[in-house]
Amino acid sequence: MTIDSVDYSTLMPNNVGLADDQKLLRALERWYPKYLEWWVDMGPSGFIHETPFQEADVWLRTAVSVEQDGWAKFDFVKMPEYRWGILLAPQEEDRTIPFGEHKGESAWQEVPGAYRAMLRRLIVIQGDTEPASVEQQRFLGRTAPSFYDMRNLFQVNVEEGRHLWAMVYLLQRYFGRDGREEAEELLQRRSGDEDRPRMLGAFNEETPDWLSFFLFTYFTDRDGKMQLEALAQSGFDPLSRTCRFMLAEEAHHMFVGATGVGRIVKATAEAMRDAGIDDPYDTERIRSLGVIDLPLIQRKLNLHFSLTLDLFGAEESTNAANAFNSGLKGRYHETAIDDDHQLLESTYPVTKYVEGEFRHVDVPALNALNARLRDDYVDDCAGGVKRWNRYISQAGIEFELALPHVAFHRQIGEFNGLAVTPEGGVTDEATWESCRGDYLPTEGDRVFIEDLMQQVTTPGEFASWIAPPQKGIGGQPVEFEYVQIPNT
Ligand code: BYC
């Protein structure tokens, strides 16, 4: 066994030498049953015919190595028996801290004492989002449009569970007693709970249906990608290595989102074309075809994009400046940026609303790191939208999905409290409220989607509102029975 291949001899598959650290192994083994209890309580809930999801055999991939190629193995697994593991990307020899005031020093293999609290907080916030998303998605299997999609949902869910493991490993291995307490609390908070909510806003919102799920995996998991990329730069090497491996899994989640929204748009555009409807606002007729009208897709997009932008924190942030200065959290593609990596003199243009208009205002770059990461994120979001629009234009329909303005519907930062339309027009609150139903999903939209989305359990069949994917998963064809009921 090389150091980077996975040891399956302990309860938790790992490549961190758990078998040689009995104290840590015992601490994690004590956490395991509580984690499983959480998974059974708060993970996927529902039935295929009479069989609970948790008893079904699901065609899942599990990590068997952390090398670039061939790290994933596909097999039928019952979700509670999934081998959640602790997997770090290979250690880079002689890695140095790439930014901040310790730039050029050897990367830390243990927690730097002066930054312990800040580091712990970053790890806890990251960890908190993972179980939160599983909680948000727990009922979606009940309305899955196909076995293919149900399997993708469950894959995303078990991997978010593994990402929780990744953060819990760091807490338990490096933060002693406080770390163990934080690990317990990660299993106690609940998405949307009034008394014990999850830490960040968007993770307390609902993911009530599959359009939301795909938009969440496209937009919110992409925030995950950006934040993990920034943490992968960390001078605290174990965090960096954990995040580098998590990014490999995150890519699949965004694939699920990008293709999922694309397939919904395609089903709508093709159904409209076939029925000879070219007015995208002919809502009743379009909905009667069993597909989702494009303006509703836009309203949902507006919601998920704006909620996700809030996850970047305030545009100007001393927390972010401190995390960068300390060498804990870098920028997106830090090592590829051509500057001093300390930001001693530089400025960054932050979008602000001043004197009645949106303007770029130069502020010290160190304070603008959240704004910068958010701007990189917005650029990264554009590609999928362009591809979705191609399905619409190919069907000859005049309609374009678009990202709303960054100031639209914001609750955190510079634009909090400003009434901004998706196009970026600033208005007053009353006018904005009177148009809310044009901007964001309505109660009528919710009822329509709830009626539309019913579980499909015939292998190879897809609900009317979503086109089949181009190909299957893990070497199997599209019509493969990705989720099976044992002994049938
Ligand atoms: N909701 O200086 P500020 C993922 C708080 S997603 C509630 O503006 P900072 C995933 C903030 O905590 C990625 N509170 O912001 C995706 C602070 O509170 P304290 C998750 C918020 O600290 C899909 C105060 O406001 N990972 O992985 O620079 C599925 C002032 O904060 C919010 C991370 O986020 C909010 N939206 O940046 C599964 C990385 N925003 O300290 C998983 C780790 C801010 O005054 N986290 N606040 O009590 C961070 O880097 C930073 O904590 C944040 C905020 C970017 C989140």
XYZ file of C-alpha atoms and ligand atoms in Angstrom:
544
model
C 0.000 0.000 0.000
C 1.369 3.408 -0.860
C 0.611 6.247 1.507
C -1.910 7.616 -0.950
C -3.945 4.504 -1.537
C -6.809 3.873 0.796
C -6.656 1.661 3.888
C -9.913 -0.275 4.222
C -8.900 -2.148 7.374
C -10.506 0.332 9.784
C -14.190 1.242 9.999
C -13.352 4.452 8.141
C -11.447 3.944 4.871
C -8.611 6.456 5.005
C -5.233 7.452 3.728
C -4.200 9.285 6.894
C -2.774 6.318 8.799
C -5.704 6.033 11.216
C -4.709 2.481 12.187
C -1.553 3.947 13.734
C -3.312 6.601 15.805
C -5.460 4.648 18.257
C -6.622 7.702 20.197
C -7.949 9.444 17.124
C -9.375 6.219 15.759
C -11.336 5.716 18.963
C -12.607 9.300 18.935
C -13.835 8.892 15.374
C -15.344 5.497 16.134
C -17.301 7.136 18.940
C -18.566 9.801 16.566
C -19.547 7.251 13.889
C -22.793 5.909 15.478
C -23.958 9.479 16.132
C -23.253 10.322 12.526
C -25.226 7.266 11.371
C -28.086 8.219 13.627
C -28.076 11.677 12.051
C -27.930 10.110 8.558
C -30.890 7.849 9.236
C -32.897 10.689 10.829
C -31.982 13.493 8.467
C -30.714 11.804 5.289
C -32.796 10.642 2.305
C -36.321 9.836 3.429
C -39.049 8.128 1.418
C -39.890 4.933 -0.413
C -39.657 3.219 -3.767
C -42.880 1.245 -3.770
C -42.751 -0.027 -0.170
C -38.988 -0.048 0.326
C -37.335 2.796 2.224
C -34.549 4.549 0.309
C -32.114 3.616 3.028
C -32.637 -0.082 2.271
C -32.322 0.223 -1.489
C -29.197 -0.782 -3.400
C -27.786 2.293 -5.081
C -25.188 2.361 -7.865
C -22.688 4.574 -6.054
C -19.094 5.438 -6.560
C -16.702 5.176 -3.652
C -13.204 6.536 -3.521
C -10.591 3.785 -3.558
C -7.548 5.960 -4.150
C -6.822 9.657 -4.259
C -4.717 9.522 -7.395
C -5.863 11.597 -10.349
C -7.089 8.680 -12.418
C -9.119 5.752 -11.288
C -9.950 6.954 -7.790
C -13.580 5.958 -8.001
C -15.136 2.516 -8.006
C -18.828 1.928 -8.774
C -20.910 -0.680 -7.014
C -24.339 -1.294 -5.504
C -24.345 -0.047 -1.916
C -27.056 0.609 0.663
C -26.547 4.199 1.718
C -26.051 3.599 5.450
C -23.313 1.109 4.499
C -21.486 3.593 2.285
C -17.801 3.674 3.287
C -17.511 7.309 4.253
C -13.802 7.823 4.317
C -11.106 10.285 5.240
C -9.204 11.102 2.128
C -6.567 13.742 1.604
C -4.835 14.612 -1.649
C -1.187 13.506 -1.700
C 1.190 15.676 0.310
C 3.295 17.953 -1.856
C 6.914 17.784 -0.850
C 8.353 21.024 0.556
C 5.120 22.930 0.055
C 5.350 26.535 1.211
C 2.641 28.969 2.262
C 1.665 30.704 -0.981
C 0.321 34.042 0.337
C -0.081 36.382 3.274
C 2.450 37.461 5.857
C 3.971 33.969 6.122
C 4.404 33.627 2.378
C 7.370 31.403 1.535
C 7.537 29.708 4.952
C 7.009 25.941 5.147
C 3.347 24.960 5.146
C 2.075 24.082 8.639
C 1.518 20.421 9.436
C 0.057 21.327 12.846
C -2.305 24.152 13.798
C -0.498 27.492 14.080
C -1.306 28.509 17.681
C -1.929 32.170 16.947
C -4.606 31.359 14.370
C -6.269 28.453 16.062
C -9.674 30.104 16.634
C -9.878 31.562 13.134
C -8.923 28.275 11.538
C -11.394 26.329 13.629
C -14.169 28.720 12.641
C -13.438 28.344 8.934
C -13.443 24.554 9.239
C -16.658 24.541 11.259
C -18.455 26.812 8.769
C -17.313 24.644 5.890
C -18.337 21.506 7.791
C -21.755 22.921 8.693
C -22.812 23.363 5.070
C -22.319 19.690 4.223
C -24.944 18.045 6.466
C -27.138 21.104 5.903
C -27.412 20.337 2.196
C -28.309 16.692 2.911
C -31.059 17.908 5.233
C -32.334 20.323 2.605
C -32.499 17.565 -0.015
C -33.854 14.750 2.096
C -37.340 14.440 0.591
C -36.397 14.797 -3.066
C -36.170 11.056 -3.743
C -39.953 10.987 -3.336
C -40.373 12.939 -6.558
C -37.339 11.747 -8.519
C -37.960 11.960 -12.267
C -35.993 8.735 -12.976
C -33.735 6.170 -11.371
C -30.792 7.898 -13.021
C -31.621 11.162 -11.233
C -32.458 9.473 -7.953
C -29.046 7.841 -8.005
C -27.341 11.157 -8.692
C -29.182 12.741 -5.771
C -28.076 9.954 -3.434
C -24.514 10.185 -4.736
C -24.435 13.891 -3.986
C -25.895 13.194 -0.530
C -23.364 10.533 0.490
C -20.522 12.700 -0.757
C -21.748 15.669 1.256
C -21.746 13.255 4.176
C -18.150 12.399 3.361
C -17.275 16.088 3.230
C -18.617 16.390 6.745
C -16.289 13.539 7.689
C -13.426 15.446 6.098
C -13.997 18.476 8.344
C -14.699 16.335 11.406
C -11.399 14.554 10.890
C -9.596 17.918 10.953
C -11.480 18.999 14.071
C -10.841 15.755 15.945
C -7.252 15.321 14.836
C -6.037 18.877 15.305
C -8.303 20.673 17.783
C -8.530 18.365 20.790
C -11.479 18.831 23.050
C -12.925 21.914 21.302
C -12.729 20.002 18.051
C -14.688 17.096 19.509
C -17.343 19.490 20.802
C -17.629 21.178 17.429
C -17.954 17.747 15.775
C -20.907 16.974 18.053
C -22.559 20.298 17.298
C -22.281 19.720 13.576
C -24.725 16.844 14.083
C -27.053 18.885 16.265
C -27.793 21.964 14.207
C -30.589 21.517 11.666
C -31.305 23.282 8.401
C -34.192 25.714 8.871
C -34.553 25.045 12.604
C -35.568 28.154 14.527
C -33.548 27.347 17.621
C -30.539 25.569 16.151
C -30.230 26.679 12.538
C -27.316 25.964 10.224
C -24.712 28.721 10.209
C -25.099 30.320 6.783
C -28.318 31.772 5.371
C -28.752 29.769 2.160
C -28.407 26.516 4.069
C -31.555 27.237 6.019
C -33.667 27.707 2.893
C -35.718 24.891 1.406
C -34.771 22.783 -1.584
C -38.357 21.692 -2.165
C -38.219 20.311 -5.705
C -35.910 19.092 -8.438
C -35.590 22.381 -10.267
C -34.371 23.863 -6.990
C -32.069 20.886 -6.489
C -30.423 21.321 -9.875
C -30.118 25.086 -9.420
C -28.689 24.509 -5.946
C -26.103 22.050 -7.246
C -25.272 24.435 -10.083
C -25.095 27.646 -8.047
C -24.589 26.755 -4.401
C -22.238 23.829 -4.940
C -20.271 26.221 -7.119
C -19.850 28.492 -4.099
C -18.573 25.303 -2.477
C -16.071 24.975 -5.289
C -14.886 28.583 -4.945
C -14.568 28.383 -1.155
C -12.798 25.018 -1.343
C -10.435 26.401 -3.971
C -9.638 29.295 -1.621
C -9.157 26.934 1.336
C -7.096 24.539 -0.815
C -4.486 27.336 -0.918
C -4.264 27.271 2.871
C -0.926 27.301 4.647
C -2.425 24.710 7.016
C -1.497 21.746 4.865
C -4.050 19.172 6.111
C -6.867 21.592 5.222
C -5.355 22.242 1.831
C -5.025 18.535 1.077
C -8.558 17.745 2.250
C -10.051 20.475 0.100
C -8.080 19.423 -2.951
C -9.630 15.979 -2.779
C -13.124 17.317 -2.032
C -12.942 19.386 -5.204
C -12.839 16.185 -7.285
C -16.228 15.208 -5.820
C -17.646 18.728 -6.020
C -17.141 18.690 -9.796
C -19.677 15.883 -10.112
C -22.243 17.832 -8.105
C -21.977 20.775 -10.444
C -22.238 18.404 -13.412
C -25.511 17.126 -11.937
C -26.755 20.715 -11.621
C -25.608 21.972 -15.011
C -26.968 18.993 -16.925
C -30.124 18.814 -14.788
C -31.154 22.400 -15.514
C -30.115 21.903 -19.151
C -32.327 18.830 -19.472
C -35.307 20.687 -17.975
C -34.811 23.613 -20.366
C -34.449 21.190 -23.281
C -37.689 19.357 -22.400
C -39.551 22.679 -22.260
C -38.079 24.105 -25.439
C -38.712 20.934 -27.428
C -42.262 20.506 -26.116
C -43.045 24.133 -27.051
C -41.573 23.669 -30.501
C -43.488 20.423 -31.088
C -46.747 22.039 -29.952
C -46.115 25.109 -32.116
C -45.976 27.495 -29.136
C -43.491 30.314 -29.551
C -44.681 32.664 -26.828
C -42.763 31.698 -23.652
C -45.395 33.549 -21.589
C -48.271 31.364 -22.828
C -48.020 29.782 -19.403
C -51.175 27.704 -19.224
C -50.661 26.013 -22.570
C -47.011 25.356 -21.852
C -47.715 23.912 -18.440
C -50.438 21.691 -19.886
C -47.668 19.973 -21.879
C -46.204 18.692 -18.618
C -43.137 20.936 -18.762
C -41.916 23.950 -16.788
C -42.326 27.349 -18.434
C -39.101 29.284 -19.003
C -40.108 32.385 -16.973
C -40.589 30.118 -13.948
C -37.140 28.640 -14.499
C -35.823 32.218 -14.575
C -37.577 33.105 -11.311
C -36.102 30.063 -9.594
C -32.703 30.902 -11.040
C -33.016 34.425 -9.628
C -33.719 32.989 -6.201
C -30.880 30.473 -6.046
C -28.299 32.797 -7.555
C -29.084 35.635 -5.152
C -29.188 33.366 -2.098
C -25.821 31.961 -3.095
C -24.210 35.376 -3.571
C -24.951 36.047 0.089
C -22.683 33.119 0.985
C -19.629 35.155 0.024
C -20.116 37.454 3.027
C -19.773 41.239 2.874
C -17.803 42.615 -0.056
C -15.409 44.329 2.299
C -14.443 42.145 5.200
C -11.777 42.274 7.866
C -12.456 38.592 8.600
C -11.435 37.749 5.052
C -8.425 40.090 5.249
C -7.264 38.417 8.463
C -7.736 34.928 7.042
C -5.623 35.908 4.036
C -2.912 37.721 5.983
C -2.588 34.754 8.304
C -2.128 32.354 5.410
C -5.325 30.416 6.138
C -7.546 31.211 3.149
C -6.271 32.391 -0.223
C -7.834 33.573 -3.428
C -9.246 31.548 -6.306
C -6.249 30.233 -8.302
C -3.904 32.066 -5.911
C -0.693 30.593 -7.264
C -1.608 31.525 -10.839
C -2.130 35.211 -9.966
C 0.754 37.473 -10.905
C 1.207 39.795 -7.918
C 2.955 39.942 -4.538
C 0.432 37.533 -2.909
C 0.434 39.845 0.092
C -1.687 42.688 -1.228
C 0.306 45.286 0.624
C -0.316 48.152 -1.778
C -2.905 46.988 -4.295
C -6.536 47.935 -4.665
C -9.553 46.085 -6.065
C -12.607 47.621 -7.770
C -15.681 46.735 -5.729
C -19.153 47.299 -7.192
C -21.074 49.715 -4.978
C -24.212 51.791 -5.226
C -23.145 55.420 -4.909
C -25.004 58.602 -5.752
C -27.760 56.746 -7.538
C -25.681 54.406 -9.657
C -23.609 51.244 -9.549
C -19.925 52.068 -9.759
C -16.611 50.333 -9.333
C -14.890 51.833 -6.304
C -11.252 51.023 -5.631
C -10.687 49.754 -2.108
C -7.625 48.112 -0.516
C -7.435 44.656 -2.128
C -6.914 42.976 1.213
C -10.335 44.116 2.395
C -12.044 43.181 -0.860
C -11.296 39.462 -0.940
C -14.910 38.384 -0.594
C -15.888 40.704 -3.448
C -13.106 39.315 -5.582
C -14.080 35.690 -4.936
C -17.696 36.553 -5.669
C -16.722 38.220 -8.957
C -14.711 35.125 -9.928
C -17.761 33.065 -9.020
C -20.111 35.108 -11.202
C -17.753 34.629 -14.164
C -17.687 30.915 -13.462
C -21.502 30.741 -13.484
C -21.875 32.160 -16.977
C -20.915 29.059 -18.994
C -23.857 26.900 -17.966
C -26.401 29.627 -18.639
C -25.029 30.020 -22.138
C -25.393 26.291 -22.765
C -28.972 26.269 -21.429
C -29.861 29.110 -23.773
C -28.669 27.096 -26.727
C -31.539 24.611 -26.208
C -33.972 27.515 -26.324
C -32.581 29.097 -29.463
C -32.273 25.714 -31.185
C -36.024 25.288 -30.723
C -36.563 28.700 -32.337
C -37.904 30.346 -29.179
C -37.120 33.931 -28.331
C -36.162 33.864 -24.683
C -32.901 34.037 -22.831
C -32.168 32.937 -19.307
C -29.854 35.375 -17.565
C -28.066 35.802 -14.279
C -29.763 38.595 -12.318
C -27.780 41.658 -11.273
C -25.472 41.035 -8.286
C -27.422 43.552 -6.214
C -30.767 41.817 -6.771
C -32.488 40.347 -3.672
C -29.502 40.528 -1.355
C -29.447 40.195 2.398
C -25.741 40.342 3.149
C -23.253 43.075 2.359
C -23.247 46.218 0.272
C -26.693 45.767 -1.306
C -28.611 44.558 1.714
C -31.842 46.533 1.952
C -31.613 47.996 -1.546
C -34.626 47.280 -3.798
C -33.020 46.181 -7.080
C -34.677 44.488 -10.049
C -33.062 41.472 -11.736
C -31.945 43.833 -14.530
C -30.192 46.083 -12.013
C -32.731 48.915 -11.817
C -32.981 50.493 -8.387
C -36.508 51.119 -7.207
C -38.383 51.589 -3.939
C -39.478 48.772 -1.708
C -43.216 49.078 -2.434
C -42.700 48.960 -6.201
C -40.318 46.048 -5.842
C -42.810 44.152 -3.681
C -45.601 44.745 -6.185
C -43.459 43.021 -8.830
C -42.089 40.268 -6.563
C -44.058 37.613 -8.462
C -42.213 38.549 -11.682
C -38.840 38.216 -10.007
C -39.117 35.267 -7.639
C -41.150 32.035 -7.523
C -44.741 32.446 -6.351
C -47.121 30.263 -4.369
C -48.807 29.344 -7.683
C -45.433 28.208 -9.042
C -44.924 26.059 -5.982
C -48.311 24.376 -6.331
C -47.770 23.765 -10.046
C -44.379 22.146 -9.462
C -45.661 20.093 -6.570
C -48.389 18.633 -8.794
C -46.027 18.119 -11.698
C -43.238 16.246 -9.970
C -44.088 12.622 -9.230
C -41.688 9.768 -8.633
C -40.877 7.725 -11.762
C -39.733 4.169 -11.028
C -39.549 2.473 -14.411
C -35.921 1.995 -15.496
C -35.148 4.137 -18.541
C -38.268 6.292 -18.152
C -38.106 10.016 -17.430
C -40.728 12.460 -16.217
C -42.188 14.667 -18.956
C -40.516 17.813 -17.588
C -36.933 16.610 -18.017
C -35.093 15.231 -21.049
C -33.053 12.030 -20.652
C -29.314 12.541 -20.203
C -26.912 11.951 -23.060
C -25.280 9.017 -21.331
C -25.424 6.896 -18.222
C -23.154 6.809 -15.190
C -20.283 4.548 -14.178
C -20.212 2.592 -17.424
C -23.955 1.850 -17.409
C -26.563 2.824 -20.018
C -29.230 5.481 -19.353
C -31.944 2.817 -18.902
C -29.987 0.958 -16.221
C -31.831 0.368 -12.939
C -29.554 2.600 -10.850
C -31.558 2.145 -7.679
C -32.754 -1.367 -6.952
C -34.997 -2.901 -4.364
C -33.279 -5.945 -2.856
C -34.741 -9.379 -3.742
C -37.008 -8.247 -6.548
N -25.178 33.827 6.391
O -16.878 39.573 7.233
P -18.123 38.915 6.769
C -20.328 24.488 0.327
C -21.472 36.297 8.933
S -20.621 26.168 0.353
C -25.012 34.016 7.717
O -19.040 39.651 5.922
P -16.588 36.615 6.168
C -21.445 23.612 -0.067
C -20.027 35.857 9.134
O -19.951 34.478 9.532
C -19.113 26.865 0.960
N -23.984 34.690 8.257
O -17.840 37.558 6.051
C -22.302 23.948 -1.085
C -19.564 36.833 10.170
O -20.018 36.379 11.444
P -19.119 36.637 12.763
C -19.009 26.890 2.477
C -23.078 35.204 7.403
O -16.443 36.079 7.525
C -23.357 23.114 -1.413
C -20.327 38.103 9.828
O -21.447 37.688 9.049
N -17.686 27.270 2.909
O -19.266 24.059 0.629
O -15.427 37.242 5.498
C -23.550 21.951 -0.718
C -19.487 39.075 9.052
O -18.912 38.351 7.996
C -23.168 35.050 6.022
C -17.325 28.498 3.320
O -18.123 29.396 3.369
C -24.277 34.327 5.510
N -24.453 34.130 4.208
O -17.080 35.505 5.123
C -22.705 21.605 0.301
C -15.879 28.689 3.663
N -22.122 35.683 5.454
O -17.795 35.943 12.494
C -21.634 22.429 0.636
C -15.629 29.081 5.070
C -21.398 36.207 6.444
O -19.001 38.104 12.867
N -16.281 30.333 5.424
N -21.959 35.919 7.610
O -19.931 35.945 13.847
C -15.793 31.549 5.122
O -14.800 31.672 4.450
C -16.501 32.759 5.652
O -16.990 32.439 6.900
C -17.658 33.290 4.778
C -18.107 34.661 5.339
C -17.219 33.386 3.323
C -18.894 32.381 4.833
